[in-house]
Amino acid sequence: RPHQNSALFRALMSGSVDLARETQTLQMRVSPHISEGVAIATGLLGGPIGGLAAFIALKLTKDPFDNLVSFRYAVTGNWADPVVAKADEPRASSNE
């Protein structure tokens, strides 16, 4: 599945693109990276060992805070003038 992962966010995309007509019907999920901020805050409040422990725990649990705060968008229309709208809640069968 196409995705973009940066220092600030992770974006996952699914859907279809028609190259001949230059149109798309995509669903996007954008999740800001906040788990590192939780580890830093723990380090400031609990000391370096607490921060390191929090960072490792968050990575082992696959960044649960990042998954709690995510935004879903539908991108449709042509490439010259795409329509971006906030999407409804994810389907129950989603494998993200």
PDB file of C-alpha atoms in Angstrom:
ATOM      1  CA  ARG A   1       0.000   0.000   0.000  1.00  0.00           C
ATOM      2  CA  PRO A   2       1.447   3.412  -0.907  1.00  0.00           C
ATOM      3  CA  HIS A   3       2.510   5.466   2.080  1.00  0.00           C
ATOM      4  CA  GLN A   4       4.504   8.512   3.096  1.00  0.00           C
ATOM      5  CA  ASN A   5       6.414   8.458   6.371  1.00  0.00           C
ATOM      6  CA  SER A   6       8.119  11.626   7.565  1.00  0.00           C
ATOM      7  CA  ALA A   7       9.347  13.058  10.851  1.00  0.00           C
ATOM      8  CA  LEU A   8       5.975  14.762  11.364  1.00  0.00           C
ATOM      9  CA  PHE A   9       3.363  12.334  10.065  1.00  0.00           C
ATOM     10  CA  ARG A  10       2.544   9.040   8.388  1.00  0.00           C
ATOM     11  CA  ALA A  11       0.103   8.918   5.479  1.00  0.00           C
ATOM     12  CA  LEU A  12      -1.437   5.737   4.048  1.00  0.00           C
ATOM     13  CA  MET A  13      -3.342   5.725   0.754  1.00  0.00           C
ATOM     14  CA  SER A  14      -5.665   3.258  -0.923  1.00  0.00           C
ATOM     15  CA  GLY A  15      -7.967   3.486  -3.904  1.00  0.00           C
ATOM     16  CA  SER A  16      -7.547   3.853  -7.635  1.00  0.00           C
ATOM     17  CA  VAL A  17      -5.956   6.220 -10.147  1.00  0.00           C
ATOM     18  CA  ASP A  18      -6.971   6.487 -13.808  1.00  0.00           C
ATOM     19  CA  LEU A  19      -3.832   7.614 -15.665  1.00  0.00           C
ATOM     20  CA  ALA A  20      -5.594   8.056 -19.021  1.00  0.00           C
ATOM     21  CA  ARG A  21      -8.287  10.351 -17.597  1.00  0.00           C
ATOM     22  CA  GLU A  22      -6.008  11.857 -14.918  1.00  0.00           C
ATOM     23  CA  THR A  23      -8.503  11.176 -12.123  1.00  0.00           C
ATOM     24  CA  GLN A  24      -8.350   9.497  -8.739  1.00  0.00           C
ATOM     25  CA  THR A  25     -10.572   7.985  -6.089  1.00  0.00           C
ATOM     26  CA  LEU A  26      -8.384   7.699  -3.003  1.00  0.00           C
ATOM     27  CA  GLN A  27      -8.805   7.241   0.713  1.00  0.00           C
ATOM     28  CA  MET A  28      -6.036   8.679   2.905  1.00  0.00           C
ATOM     29  CA  ARG A  29      -5.249   8.215   6.575  1.00  0.00           C
ATOM     30  CA  VAL A  30      -2.877  10.793   8.072  1.00  0.00           C
ATOM     31  CA  SER A  31      -1.430  10.160  11.545  1.00  0.00           C
ATOM     32  CA  PRO A  32       0.808  12.723  13.228  1.00  0.00           C
ATOM     33  CA  HIS A  33       3.774  11.304  15.140  1.00  0.00           C
ATOM     34  CA  ILE A  34       3.061  12.079  18.799  1.00  0.00           C
ATOM     35  CA  SER A  35       4.560   9.045  20.539  1.00  0.00           C
ATOM     36  CA  GLU A  36       8.044  10.574  20.551  1.00  0.00           C
ATOM     37  CA  GLY A  37       6.585  13.637  22.295  1.00  0.00           C
ATOM     38  CA  VAL A  38       5.153  11.377  25.000  1.00  0.00           C
ATOM     39  CA  ALA A  39       8.588   9.796  25.498  1.00  0.00           C
ATOM     40  CA  ILE A  40      10.232  13.233  25.700  1.00  0.00           C
ATOM     41  CA  ALA A  41       7.665  14.454  28.233  1.00  0.00           C
ATOM     42  CA  THR A  42       8.225  11.308  30.301  1.00  0.00           C
ATOM     43  CA  GLY A  43      11.974  11.935  30.132  1.00  0.00           C
ATOM     44  CA  LEU A  44      11.539  15.502  31.344  1.00  0.00           C
ATOM     45  CA  LEU A  45       9.259  14.460  34.194  1.00  0.00           C
ATOM     46  CA  GLY A  46      10.773  11.090  35.108  1.00  0.00           C
ATOM     47  CA  GLY A  47      14.397  11.472  34.104  1.00  0.00           C
ATOM     48  CA  PRO A  48      16.392  10.011  31.238  1.00  0.00           C
ATOM     49  CA  ILE A  49      15.843   6.380  32.226  1.00  0.00           C
ATOM     50  CA  GLY A  50      12.071   6.909  32.362  1.00  0.00           C
ATOM     51  CA  GLY A  51      12.140   8.615  28.970  1.00  0.00           C
ATOM     52  CA  LEU A  52      14.180   5.824  27.411  1.00  0.00           C
ATOM     53  CA  ALA A  53      11.878   3.194  28.926  1.00  0.00           C
ATOM     54  CA  ALA A  54       8.817   5.037  27.606  1.00  0.00           C
ATOM     55  CA  PHE A  55      10.371   5.358  24.134  1.00  0.00           C
ATOM     56  CA  ILE A  56      11.188   1.639  23.968  1.00  0.00           C
ATOM     57  CA  ALA A  57       7.743   0.668  25.272  1.00  0.00           C
ATOM     58  CA  LEU A  58       6.045   2.884  22.679  1.00  0.00           C
ATOM     59  CA  LYS A  59       8.092   1.391  19.839  1.00  0.00           C
ATOM     60  CA  LEU A  60       7.409  -2.164  21.018  1.00  0.00           C
ATOM     61  CA  THR A  61       3.669  -1.453  21.081  1.00  0.00           C
ATOM     62  CA  LYS A  62       3.852   0.129  17.582  1.00  0.00           C
ATOM     63  CA  ASP A  63       3.202   3.749  18.615  1.00  0.00           C
ATOM     64  CA  PRO A  64      -0.315   3.455  20.093  1.00  0.00           C
ATOM     65  CA  PHE A  65      -0.739   7.223  20.495  1.00  0.00           C
ATOM     66  CA  ASP A  66      -0.040   7.787  16.809  1.00  0.00           C
ATOM     67  CA  ASN A  67      -2.846   5.382  15.940  1.00  0.00           C
ATOM     68  CA  LEU A  68      -5.306   7.100  18.291  1.00  0.00           C
ATOM     69  CA  VAL A  69      -4.962  10.466  16.572  1.00  0.00           C
ATOM     70  CA  SER A  70      -5.490  10.043  12.854  1.00  0.00           C
ATOM     71  CA  PHE A  71      -7.455  11.868  10.209  1.00  0.00           C
ATOM     72  CA  ARG A  72      -9.161  10.308   7.196  1.00  0.00           C
ATOM     73  CA  TYR A  73      -9.713  12.034   3.882  1.00  0.00           C
ATOM     74  CA  ALA A  74     -11.306  11.155   0.546  1.00  0.00           C
ATOM     75  CA  VAL A  75      -9.546  12.549  -2.533  1.00  0.00           C
ATOM     76  CA  THR A  76     -11.589  12.410  -5.727  1.00  0.00           C
ATOM     77  CA  GLY A  77     -11.889  14.182  -9.058  1.00  0.00           C
ATOM     78  CA  ASN A  78      -9.351  15.166 -11.663  1.00  0.00           C
ATOM     79  CA  TRP A  79      -5.695  16.017 -11.080  1.00  0.00           C
ATOM     80  CA  ALA A  80      -6.100  19.677 -12.022  1.00  0.00           C
ATOM     81  CA  ASP A  81      -8.842  20.299  -9.432  1.00  0.00           C
ATOM     82  CA  PRO A  82      -9.018  17.461  -6.869  1.00  0.00           C
ATOM     83  CA  VAL A  83     -11.733  17.393  -4.220  1.00  0.00           C
ATOM     84  CA  VAL A  84     -10.400  16.695  -0.722  1.00  0.00           C
ATOM     85  CA  ALA A  85     -13.007  16.008   1.969  1.00  0.00           C
ATOM     86  CA  LYS A  86     -12.864  14.665   5.481  1.00  0.00           C
ATOM     87  CA  ALA A  87     -13.969  11.011   5.319  1.00  0.00           C
ATOM     88  CA  ASP A  88     -16.290   9.077   7.568  1.00  0.00           C
ATOM     89  CA  GLU A  89     -15.026   6.640  10.202  1.00  0.00           C
ATOM     90  CA  PRO A  90     -13.075   3.656   8.856  1.00  0.00           C
ATOM     91  CA  ARG A  91     -14.767   0.452   7.865  1.00  0.00           C
ATOM     92  CA  ALA A  92     -14.604  -2.371  10.398  1.00  0.00           C
ATOM     93  CA  SER A  93     -12.715  -4.581   7.942  1.00  0.00           C
ATOM     94  CA  SER A  94      -9.814  -2.124   7.582  1.00  0.00           C
ATOM     95  CA  ASN A  95      -6.378  -3.764   7.913  1.00  0.00           C
ATOM     96  CA  GLU A  96      -4.363  -0.674   8.849  1.00  0.00           C
TER      97      GLU A  96
END
